[in-house]
């Protein structure tokens, strides 16, 4: 029979507000099952008669009988006519759970594959769920035309009905592929058709596909230095050898591709607005990259992640539109231009890669949800996407200029801003007074997120600093955060100036 403590455990589980949605018999059944799994009720232990337990819990006898019946079906208890119900002997084979956290042995590290260990050690790519100033790459969503989006979604559901609830084609809905092709042809100078577009969830998924479908483990790929960390992690996770190529004011120094003594199978570029420097790849370098790819039968992976937001005239046409040899894969995303929760991106592929990439995509997540695709297609076809981008472009330009003023006013002597001609974040180079790691750690403790530049570089000798994202934050929000950042830096500077004997103890002093 139940001891007093065991009965109280069942009562506690039974009355817990977290379990109120469950039927009464299910609460009883799961409470007893938990006692068995924990080892509190051992094999052969008799259970209370259904009538007695019902009286103790204040429920009907039928409710307890239903709970016991389910436990019997699952094999946790045995029932004998005339003898009652007992914990089944089968539970002796169950691994025992510890009741006390202090009894739990330290978990051993899981045995991962070399690839899995590399991915885990790299930390993955973490997005900000609730962005704090100045998380980079986060768009403004408070002004998004939700009513328009909701209306278009209702129209899509009305037109397609239950068909919109089924699997979509792994390549993507034709209406959206057509809208994407029209957009990149008009706005980015691409050479695209609907049948060459592959709809995906994100740029990160596109990079993973490129790394695994186009190259083998051990193959070399040229990457920019500095480079978008998500790209490098995707390539390294696939076992590729990333060869850094320096970036200057005109983008990647592509002459080093031609001069390389060892061949590479691909090159990764952010030519319209290099991440994180903001440089634009010069036309002669674009043409030289295309020539290199054709000569070596290599691939150009072009990430055009935020080309919509260019603040000084029109952005240069994409590399894909210049490549007559069909060696370029063009990647775009709606995460930056619309909102992160949409989870839609795309690739414009050379014709010979459409079928292989689509097949590989089916092994990742099968397809993208139909309803967001159909809604986005209408949003683009109706001119709403272009209108929203134009509105955000104006807002972001104002915020970029406001941030530059704030940095020069409040952080003078600490950092030098490098005002970009486009994009959603501003590089700031630290002056000699503060070390990068200490500045980033202290800012994080103050509620401010800075992405350090050092982690984005492969080679030594670069300038230390960080990125300040400005797209998602109004001027007043940025001013409050910059003032706080100024206080953080001033505190750090004072501590660095103190003699060793007077320096305060504590974790901030040792942050790196």
Coordinates of C-alpha atoms in Angstrom, one line a residue:
X1 CA 0.0 0.0 0.0
X2 CA 1.0 3.6 -0.4
X3 CA 3.0 5.1 2.4
X4 CA 1.9 8.6 3.6
X5 CA 4.7 10.3 1.7
X6 CA 3.8 8.4 -1.5
X7 CA 0.1 9.3 -1.2
X8 CA 1.1 12.9 -0.7
X9 CA 3.2 12.8 -3.9
X10 CA 0.3 11.5 -5.9
X11 CA -2.0 14.2 -4.4
X12 CA 0.6 16.9 -5.2
X13 CA 0.9 15.8 -8.8
X14 CA -2.9 15.4 -9.0
X15 CA -3.5 18.9 -7.8
X16 CA -0.6 20.7 -9.6
X17 CA -2.1 23.6 -11.7
X18 CA 0.3 22.6 -14.5
X19 CA -1.7 19.4 -15.0
X20 CA -5.2 20.8 -14.8
X21 CA -5.7 20.3 -18.6
X22 CA -5.4 16.5 -18.2
X23 CA -8.4 14.3 -17.4
X24 CA -8.6 13.2 -13.7
X25 CA -7.7 9.5 -14.5
X26 CA -4.7 10.6 -16.6
X27 CA -3.3 12.7 -13.7
X28 CA -3.6 9.7 -11.3
X29 CA -2.0 7.4 -13.9
X30 CA 0.9 9.6 -14.6
X31 CA 1.6 10.4 -10.9
X32 CA 1.8 6.7 -10.1
X33 CA 3.9 6.0 -13.2
X34 CA 6.3 8.7 -12.0
X35 CA 6.7 7.0 -8.6
X36 CA 7.5 3.8 -10.4
X37 CA 10.0 5.4 -12.7
X38 CA 11.7 7.1 -9.8
X39 CA 12.1 3.8 -8.0
X40 CA 9.9 4.9 -5.1
X41 CA 7.4 2.1 -5.9
X42 CA 9.4 -1.1 -6.3
X43 CA 8.5 -4.3 -8.2
X44 CA 5.9 -6.3 -6.3
X45 CA 4.7 -3.4 -4.2
X46 CA 0.9 -3.6 -3.7
X47 CA -1.1 -0.5 -4.7
X48 CA -4.1 0.8 -2.7
X49 CA -7.5 -0.6 -3.6
X50 CA -9.3 1.5 -6.1
X51 CA -12.0 2.4 -3.6
X52 CA -9.6 3.5 -0.9
X53 CA -7.5 5.6 -3.3
X54 CA -10.6 7.2 -4.8
X55 CA -11.7 8.2 -1.3
X56 CA -8.3 9.7 -0.5
X57 CA -8.2 11.7 -3.7
X58 CA -11.8 12.7 -3.6
X59 CA -12.7 11.2 -7.0
X60 CA -14.9 8.4 -8.2
X61 CA -13.8 4.8 -8.1
X62 CA -14.3 4.6 -11.9
X63 CA -11.6 7.3 -12.3
X64 CA -9.1 5.3 -10.3
X65 CA -10.0 2.1 -12.2
X66 CA -9.4 4.0 -15.5
X67 CA -5.9 5.0 -14.2
X68 CA -5.1 1.5 -13.1
X69 CA -6.3 0.0 -16.4
X70 CA -4.0 2.3 -18.4
X71 CA -1.0 1.4 -16.1
X72 CA -1.8 -2.3 -16.6
X73 CA -1.9 -1.9 -20.4
X74 CA 1.4 0.0 -20.4
X75 CA 3.0 -2.9 -18.3
X76 CA 3.7 -0.8 -15.1
X77 CA 1.3 -2.8 -12.9
X78 CA -0.1 -6.3 -12.7
X79 CA -3.6 -7.0 -11.6
X80 CA -4.7 -10.3 -10.0
X81 CA -8.3 -11.2 -9.3
X82 CA -8.9 -11.4 -5.6
X83 CA -5.4 -10.1 -4.8
X84 CA -5.5 -6.5 -6.1
X85 CA -2.9 -4.5 -8.1
X86 CA 0.9 -4.7 -7.8
X87 CA 3.9 -3.0 -9.4
X88 CA 4.9 -5.2 -12.3
X89 CA 8.1 -7.2 -12.1
X90 CA 9.0 -5.8 -15.5
X91 CA 9.9 -2.4 -13.9
X92 CA 13.1 -4.0 -12.6
X93 CA 14.5 -3.6 -16.1
X94 CA 13.9 0.1 -16.1
X95 CA 16.9 2.4 -15.5
X96 CA 16.4 4.0 -12.1
X97 CA 16.0 7.7 -11.9
X98 CA 17.6 9.6 -9.0
X99 CA 15.3 11.4 -6.6
X100 CA 17.9 13.9 -5.3
X101 CA 19.8 16.1 -7.6
X102 CA 22.8 15.6 -5.4
X103 CA 22.8 11.9 -6.2
X104 CA 23.1 12.4 -9.9
X105 CA 26.5 11.5 -11.2
X106 CA 28.1 14.1 -13.5
X107 CA 27.0 13.6 -17.1
X108 CA 29.7 12.2 -19.3
X109 CA 30.4 14.1 -22.5
X110 CA 28.5 12.6 -25.4
X111 CA 30.5 10.7 -28.0
X112 CA 30.1 12.7 -31.1
X113 CA 31.4 12.3 -34.6
X114 CA 34.3 14.6 -35.6
X115 CA 31.9 16.7 -37.6
X116 CA 29.5 16.8 -34.7
X117 CA 32.2 17.8 -32.2
X118 CA 33.4 20.5 -34.5
X119 CA 29.9 21.9 -34.9
X120 CA 29.3 21.8 -31.1
X121 CA 32.7 23.4 -30.3
X122 CA 31.9 26.2 -32.9
X123 CA 28.8 27.1 -31.0
X124 CA 26.5 27.2 -34.0
X125 CA 24.9 30.4 -35.1
X126 CA 22.7 32.0 -32.4
X127 CA 20.1 34.5 -33.3
X128 CA 18.9 37.1 -30.8
X129 CA 15.4 36.1 -29.6
X130 CA 14.9 39.4 -27.8
X131 CA 17.5 41.7 -29.3
X132 CA 19.3 44.2 -27.1
X133 CA 21.1 47.2 -28.5
X134 CA 23.2 46.9 -30.6
X135 CA 22.6 43.4 -32.0
X136 CA 23.6 43.5 -35.7
X137 CA 21.5 42.3 -38.6
X138 CA 18.1 42.8 -36.8
X139 CA 15.5 44.6 -38.8
X140 CA 12.8 47.0 -37.5
X141 CA 9.6 45.1 -37.2
X142 CA 7.4 47.5 -35.2
X143 CA 6.3 49.3 -38.4
X144 CA 5.7 46.2 -40.5
X145 CA 2.3 46.4 -42.3
X146 CA 0.7 43.5 -40.4
X147 CA -2.8 44.4 -41.5
X148 CA -1.8 44.1 -45.2
X149 CA 0.0 40.9 -44.5
X150 CA -3.0 39.4 -42.7
X151 CA -5.4 40.5 -45.5
X152 CA -3.1 38.8 -48.2
X153 CA -2.9 35.7 -46.1
X154 CA -6.7 35.5 -45.9
X155 CA -6.9 35.9 -49.7
X156 CA -4.3 33.1 -50.2
X157 CA -6.3 30.8 -47.9
X158 CA -9.6 31.6 -49.6
X159 CA -8.1 30.9 -53.1
X160 CA -6.2 27.7 -52.2
X161 CA -8.3 26.3 -49.3
X162 CA -7.1 23.1 -47.8
X163 CA -4.5 22.7 -50.6
X164 CA -2.4 25.3 -48.7
X165 CA -2.3 22.9 -45.7
X166 CA -0.5 20.2 -47.7
X167 CA 3.1 19.7 -48.5
X168 CA 4.5 22.2 -50.9
X169 CA 6.9 21.4 -53.6
X170 CA 10.5 21.1 -52.2
X171 CA 11.7 23.7 -54.8
X172 CA 9.1 26.2 -53.5
X173 CA 5.6 27.4 -54.6
X174 CA 5.7 28.6 -58.2
X175 CA 4.0 31.9 -57.5
X176 CA 6.8 32.8 -55.0
X177 CA 9.6 31.6 -57.3
X178 CA 8.2 33.7 -60.1
X179 CA 7.9 36.8 -57.8
X180 CA 11.5 36.3 -56.6
X181 CA 12.9 35.9 -60.2
X182 CA 11.1 39.1 -61.3
X183 CA 12.4 41.0 -58.3
X184 CA 16.1 40.0 -58.6
X185 CA 16.1 40.6 -62.3
X186 CA 14.6 44.1 -61.9
X187 CA 16.4 45.2 -58.7
X188 CA 19.6 43.3 -58.7
X189 CA 20.4 42.8 -62.4
X190 CA 20.2 39.0 -62.1
X191 CA 19.5 36.5 -64.8
X192 CA 16.8 34.4 -63.2
X193 CA 13.7 32.4 -64.1
X194 CA 11.2 30.8 -61.8
X195 CA 12.5 27.3 -62.6
X196 CA 16.0 28.3 -61.4
X197 CA 14.8 29.6 -57.9
X198 CA 15.0 27.3 -54.9
X199 CA 13.0 28.5 -51.9
X200 CA 14.7 27.8 -48.6
X201 CA 14.3 28.7 -44.9
X202 CA 17.4 30.9 -44.6
X203 CA 20.8 31.9 -45.8
X204 CA 22.3 29.5 -43.4
X205 CA 20.4 26.6 -45.0
X206 CA 21.6 27.7 -48.4
X207 CA 25.2 27.8 -47.2
X208 CA 24.9 24.3 -45.7
X209 CA 23.6 23.0 -49.1
X210 CA 26.4 24.7 -51.0
X211 CA 29.0 23.2 -48.6
X212 CA 27.7 19.7 -48.8
X213 CA 26.4 19.4 -52.4
X214 CA 29.2 21.2 -54.2
X215 CA 32.3 20.2 -52.3
X216 CA 33.8 17.2 -50.5
X217 CA 35.3 17.2 -47.0
X218 CA 38.9 18.4 -47.3
X219 CA 38.2 20.6 -50.4
X220 CA 39.4 24.2 -50.3
X221 CA 37.2 27.2 -50.4
X222 CA 38.3 30.8 -50.6
X223 CA 36.5 33.1 -48.1
X224 CA 36.7 36.8 -47.3
X225 CA 38.8 37.9 -44.4
X226 CA 37.0 39.1 -42.3
X227 CA 34.0 37.0 -43.1
X228 CA 30.4 36.3 -42.0
X229 CA 30.8 33.9 -39.1
X230 CA 27.8 31.8 -40.2
X231 CA 29.4 31.1 -43.6
X232 CA 32.7 30.0 -42.1
X233 CA 31.0 27.7 -39.5
X234 CA 28.8 26.1 -42.2
X235 CA 31.9 25.4 -44.4
X236 CA 34.0 24.1 -41.5
X237 CA 31.2 21.9 -40.3
X238 CA 31.2 20.3 -43.7
X239 CA 34.9 19.6 -43.3
X240 CA 36.1 22.2 -45.9
X241 CA 39.4 24.0 -45.7
X242 CA 38.6 27.7 -45.5
X243 CA 41.4 29.8 -47.1
X244 CA 41.1 33.5 -46.1
X245 CA 41.6 36.2 -48.7
X246 CA 42.1 39.8 -47.4
X247 CA 39.5 42.5 -48.0
X248 CA 40.3 46.1 -48.6
X249 CA 38.3 49.1 -49.6
X250 CA 37.3 47.5 -52.9
X251 CA 36.3 44.2 -51.4
X252 CA 38.1 40.8 -51.7
X253 CA 41.6 41.0 -53.2
X254 CA 40.7 38.5 -55.9
X255 CA 44.1 38.6 -57.5
X256 CA 45.1 36.2 -54.7
X257 CA 42.7 33.7 -56.2
X258 CA 44.6 33.7 -59.4
X259 CA 48.0 33.6 -57.6
X260 CA 47.1 30.7 -55.4
X261 CA 49.4 27.7 -55.8
X262 CA 46.7 25.2 -54.6
X263 CA 43.4 25.0 -56.4
X264 CA 40.1 25.7 -54.6
X265 CA 36.7 24.4 -55.6
X266 CA 34.7 27.6 -54.7
X267 CA 34.8 31.1 -53.4
X268 CA 32.4 32.8 -51.0
X269 CA 31.6 36.5 -51.5
X270 CA 29.4 39.2 -50.0
X271 CA 30.1 41.6 -52.9
X272 CA 27.3 44.2 -52.7
X273 CA 28.0 45.0 -49.0
X274 CA 30.9 43.1 -47.5
X275 CA 30.3 41.7 -44.1
X276 CA 31.5 43.2 -41.8
X277 CA 33.5 46.0 -43.5
X278 CA 30.8 47.3 -45.7
X279 CA 33.1 47.4 -48.8
X280 CA 31.6 46.9 -52.3
X281 CA 33.5 44.6 -54.6
X282 CA 34.8 46.6 -57.6
X283 CA 33.5 45.7 -61.1
X284 CA 37.0 44.7 -62.3
X285 CA 37.3 42.3 -59.4
X286 CA 33.8 40.8 -60.0
X287 CA 34.8 40.1 -63.6
X288 CA 38.1 38.7 -62.5
X289 CA 36.4 36.4 -60.1
X290 CA 34.1 35.1 -62.8
X291 CA 37.1 34.5 -65.0
X292 CA 38.8 32.6 -62.2
X293 CA 35.8 30.4 -61.6
X294 CA 35.4 29.6 -65.3
X295 CA 39.1 28.8 -65.7
X296 CA 39.2 26.4 -62.7
X297 CA 35.6 25.1 -63.1
X298 CA 35.0 26.4 -59.6
X299 CA 31.8 27.9 -58.0
X300 CA 31.0 31.4 -56.8
X301 CA 28.8 31.5 -53.8
X302 CA 27.3 35.0 -53.7
X303 CA 25.5 36.1 -50.5
X304 CA 23.5 39.2 -51.2
X305 CA 22.1 39.4 -47.7
X306 CA 21.1 43.0 -47.2
X307 CA 21.6 44.6 -50.6
X308 CA 18.2 46.3 -50.4
X309 CA 19.6 48.8 -47.9
X310 CA 22.0 50.9 -49.9
X311 CA 22.1 54.6 -48.9
X312 CA 24.2 56.3 -51.6
X313 CA 22.6 55.7 -55.0
X314 CA 21.8 52.3 -56.4
X315 CA 23.8 49.2 -55.4
X316 CA 26.0 47.6 -58.0
X317 CA 24.4 44.7 -60.0
X318 CA 25.0 41.3 -58.6
X319 CA 27.8 39.0 -59.8
X320 CA 25.3 36.4 -60.9
X321 CA 23.9 38.7 -63.6
X322 CA 27.4 39.2 -65.0
X323 CA 28.3 35.5 -65.1
X324 CA 27.7 34.2 -68.6
X325 CA 29.4 30.9 -67.6
X326 CA 26.7 29.8 -65.0
X327 CA 29.2 29.3 -62.2
X328 CA 27.5 31.6 -59.6
X329 CA 24.9 30.6 -57.0
X330 CA 23.0 33.7 -55.7
X331 CA 21.7 33.6 -52.2
X332 CA 19.1 36.0 -50.8
X333 CA 16.9 36.2 -47.7
X334 CA 13.7 38.0 -46.5
X335 CA 14.8 37.8 -42.9
X336 CA 16.6 41.2 -43.1
X337 CA 14.2 42.9 -45.5
X338 CA 10.9 41.8 -43.8
X339 CA 11.0 40.0 -40.5
X340 CA 13.1 37.2 -39.0
X341 CA 10.1 35.0 -38.1
X342 CA 9.2 34.6 -41.7
X343 CA 12.0 32.1 -42.2
X344 CA 12.2 32.3 -46.0
X345 CA 15.2 32.7 -48.2
X346 CA 16.2 31.5 -51.6
X347 CA 18.9 30.6 -54.1
X348 CA 19.1 31.4 -57.8
X349 CA 20.9 28.4 -59.3
X350 CA 22.7 27.5 -62.5
X351 CA 20.3 25.2 -64.4
X352 CA 22.4 22.1 -63.9
X353 CA 22.3 22.5 -60.1
X354 CA 18.5 22.9 -59.6
X355 CA 17.7 19.2 -59.4
X356 CA 20.7 18.2 -57.2
X357 CA 20.1 21.1 -54.8
X358 CA 16.3 20.4 -54.6
X359 CA 16.9 16.7 -53.9
X360 CA 19.4 17.6 -51.1
X361 CA 17.0 20.1 -49.6
X362 CA 14.4 17.3 -49.1
X363 CA 16.9 15.6 -46.7
X364 CA 17.1 18.8 -44.5
X365 CA 13.5 19.9 -43.9
X366 CA 11.5 18.7 -47.0
X367 CA 9.9 22.0 -47.9
X368 CA 8.9 25.5 -46.7
X369 CA 5.4 26.1 -45.4
X370 CA 2.9 26.9 -48.1
X371 CA 0.9 29.7 -46.5
X372 CA 3.8 32.1 -45.8
X373 CA 5.1 31.4 -49.4
X374 CA 1.7 32.2 -50.9
X375 CA 1.3 35.3 -48.7
X376 CA 4.8 36.6 -49.6
X377 CA 4.1 36.0 -53.3
X378 CA 1.1 38.3 -53.1
X379 CA 3.0 40.8 -51.0
X380 CA 5.6 41.0 -53.7
X381 CA 3.3 41.0 -56.6
X382 CA 1.1 43.8 -55.1
X383 CA 4.1 46.1 -54.7
X384 CA 4.0 46.0 -50.9
X385 CA 7.5 44.5 -50.7
X386 CA 9.1 47.3 -52.7
X387 CA 7.1 49.9 -50.7
X388 CA 8.2 48.4 -47.4
X389 CA 11.9 48.2 -48.4
X390 CA 11.8 51.9 -49.6
X391 CA 10.3 53.0 -46.3
X392 CA 12.8 51.0 -44.3
X393 CA 15.7 52.2 -46.4
X394 CA 14.8 55.8 -45.5
X395 CA 14.4 55.0 -41.8
X396 CA 17.7 53.0 -41.6
X397 CA 19.6 55.8 -43.4
X398 CA 18.4 58.3 -40.7
X399 CA 19.3 55.8 -37.9
X400 CA 22.8 55.2 -39.4
X401 CA 23.5 59.0 -39.5
X402 CA 22.1 59.4 -36.0
X403 CA 24.3 56.6 -34.6
X404 CA 27.4 58.1 -36.3
X405 CA 26.6 61.4 -34.5
X406 CA 26.0 59.7 -31.2
X407 CA 29.3 57.7 -31.4
X408 CA 31.3 60.8 -32.3
X409 CA 29.7 62.7 -29.5
X410 CA 29.8 60.3 -26.6
X411 CA 32.4 57.7 -27.5
X412 CA 35.1 60.0 -28.9
X413 CA 38.5 58.8 -27.7
X414 CA 37.3 55.3 -27.4
X415 CA 36.2 54.3 -30.9
X416 CA 36.3 55.5 -34.5
X417 CA 33.1 54.8 -36.5
X418 CA 33.4 53.6 -40.1
X419 CA 30.1 54.8 -41.5
X420 CA 28.9 52.3 -44.1
X421 CA 27.2 53.2 -47.4
X422 CA 24.7 50.4 -46.8
X423 CA 23.6 47.6 -44.5
X424 CA 22.3 47.4 -41.0
X425 CA 25.3 47.7 -38.8
X426 CA 28.3 50.1 -38.4
X427 CA 31.8 48.9 -37.7
X428 CA 33.6 50.8 -34.9
X429 CA 37.3 50.5 -34.5
X430 CA 38.6 50.6 -30.9
X431 CA 41.3 53.1 -30.2
X432 CA 44.4 52.1 -28.1
X433 CA 42.8 52.6 -24.7
X434 CA 40.5 49.5 -24.4
X435 CA 41.0 45.9 -25.3
X436 CA 38.2 44.4 -27.4
X437 CA 37.3 41.4 -25.2
X438 CA 37.0 43.5 -22.0
X439 CA 34.9 46.1 -23.8
X440 CA 32.5 43.5 -25.2
X441 CA 32.1 41.6 -21.9
X442 CA 31.5 44.8 -19.9
X443 CA 28.9 46.0 -22.4
X444 CA 27.1 42.7 -22.2
X445 CA 26.9 42.9 -18.5
X446 CA 25.3 46.4 -19.0
X447 CA 22.6 44.9 -21.3
X448 CA 24.3 45.9 -24.6
X449 CA 25.3 43.3 -27.3
X450 CA 28.4 44.0 -29.4
X451 CA 29.7 41.7 -32.1
X452 CA 33.5 41.8 -31.9
X453 CA 35.5 42.1 -35.1
X454 CA 38.4 39.8 -34.0
X455 CA 36.2 36.7 -34.2
X456 CA 35.4 37.5 -37.9
X457 CA 39.1 37.7 -38.9
X458 CA 41.3 34.7 -39.7
X459 CA 44.6 36.5 -40.0
X460 CA 46.4 38.6 -37.3
X461 CA 47.2 42.2 -37.6
X462 CA 43.6 43.5 -38.0
X463 CA 42.0 46.4 -36.2
X464 CA 40.1 45.5 -33.0
X465 CA 36.5 46.7 -32.6
X466 CA 32.9 45.7 -32.9
X467 CA 29.7 46.1 -34.9
X468 CA 26.8 48.3 -33.8
X469 CA 23.5 47.3 -35.3
X470 CA 21.2 50.3 -35.9
X471 CA 18.3 49.1 -38.0
X472 CA 16.0 47.9 -35.1
X473 CA 16.5 50.8 -32.7
X474 CA 15.0 54.3 -32.7
X475 CA 17.3 57.3 -32.2
X476 CA 16.2 57.7 -28.5
X477 CA 16.9 54.0 -27.8
X478 CA 20.3 54.3 -29.4
X479 CA 21.1 57.5 -27.5
X480 CA 20.3 55.8 -24.2
X481 CA 22.4 52.8 -25.0
X482 CA 25.3 54.9 -26.3
X483 CA 25.3 56.9 -23.1
X484 CA 25.4 53.7 -21.1
X485 CA 28.2 52.4 -23.3
X486 CA 30.2 55.5 -22.6
X487 CA 29.9 55.0 -18.9
X488 CA 31.0 51.4 -19.3
X489 CA 34.0 52.4 -21.3
X490 CA 34.9 55.2 -18.8
X491 CA 34.7 52.8 -15.9
X492 CA 37.0 50.3 -17.8
X493 CA 39.4 53.1 -18.6
X494 CA 39.6 54.2 -15.0
X495 CA 40.3 50.7 -13.8
X496 CA 43.0 50.2 -16.4
X497 CA 44.7 53.4 -15.2
X498 CA 44.7 52.4 -11.5
X499 CA 48.0 51.0 -10.2
X500 CA 47.9 47.3 -9.7
X501 CA 47.8 47.5 -5.9
X502 CA 44.7 49.8 -6.1
X503 CA 42.8 47.9 -8.8
X504 CA 39.5 46.5 -7.6
X505 CA 39.1 42.7 -7.3
X506 CA 36.3 40.9 -9.1
X507 CA 35.5 39.3 -12.4
X508 CA 35.4 42.5 -14.4
X509 CA 39.0 43.1 -13.9
X510 CA 40.0 39.8 -15.4
X511 CA 37.5 39.8 -18.3
X512 CA 39.1 39.0 -21.7

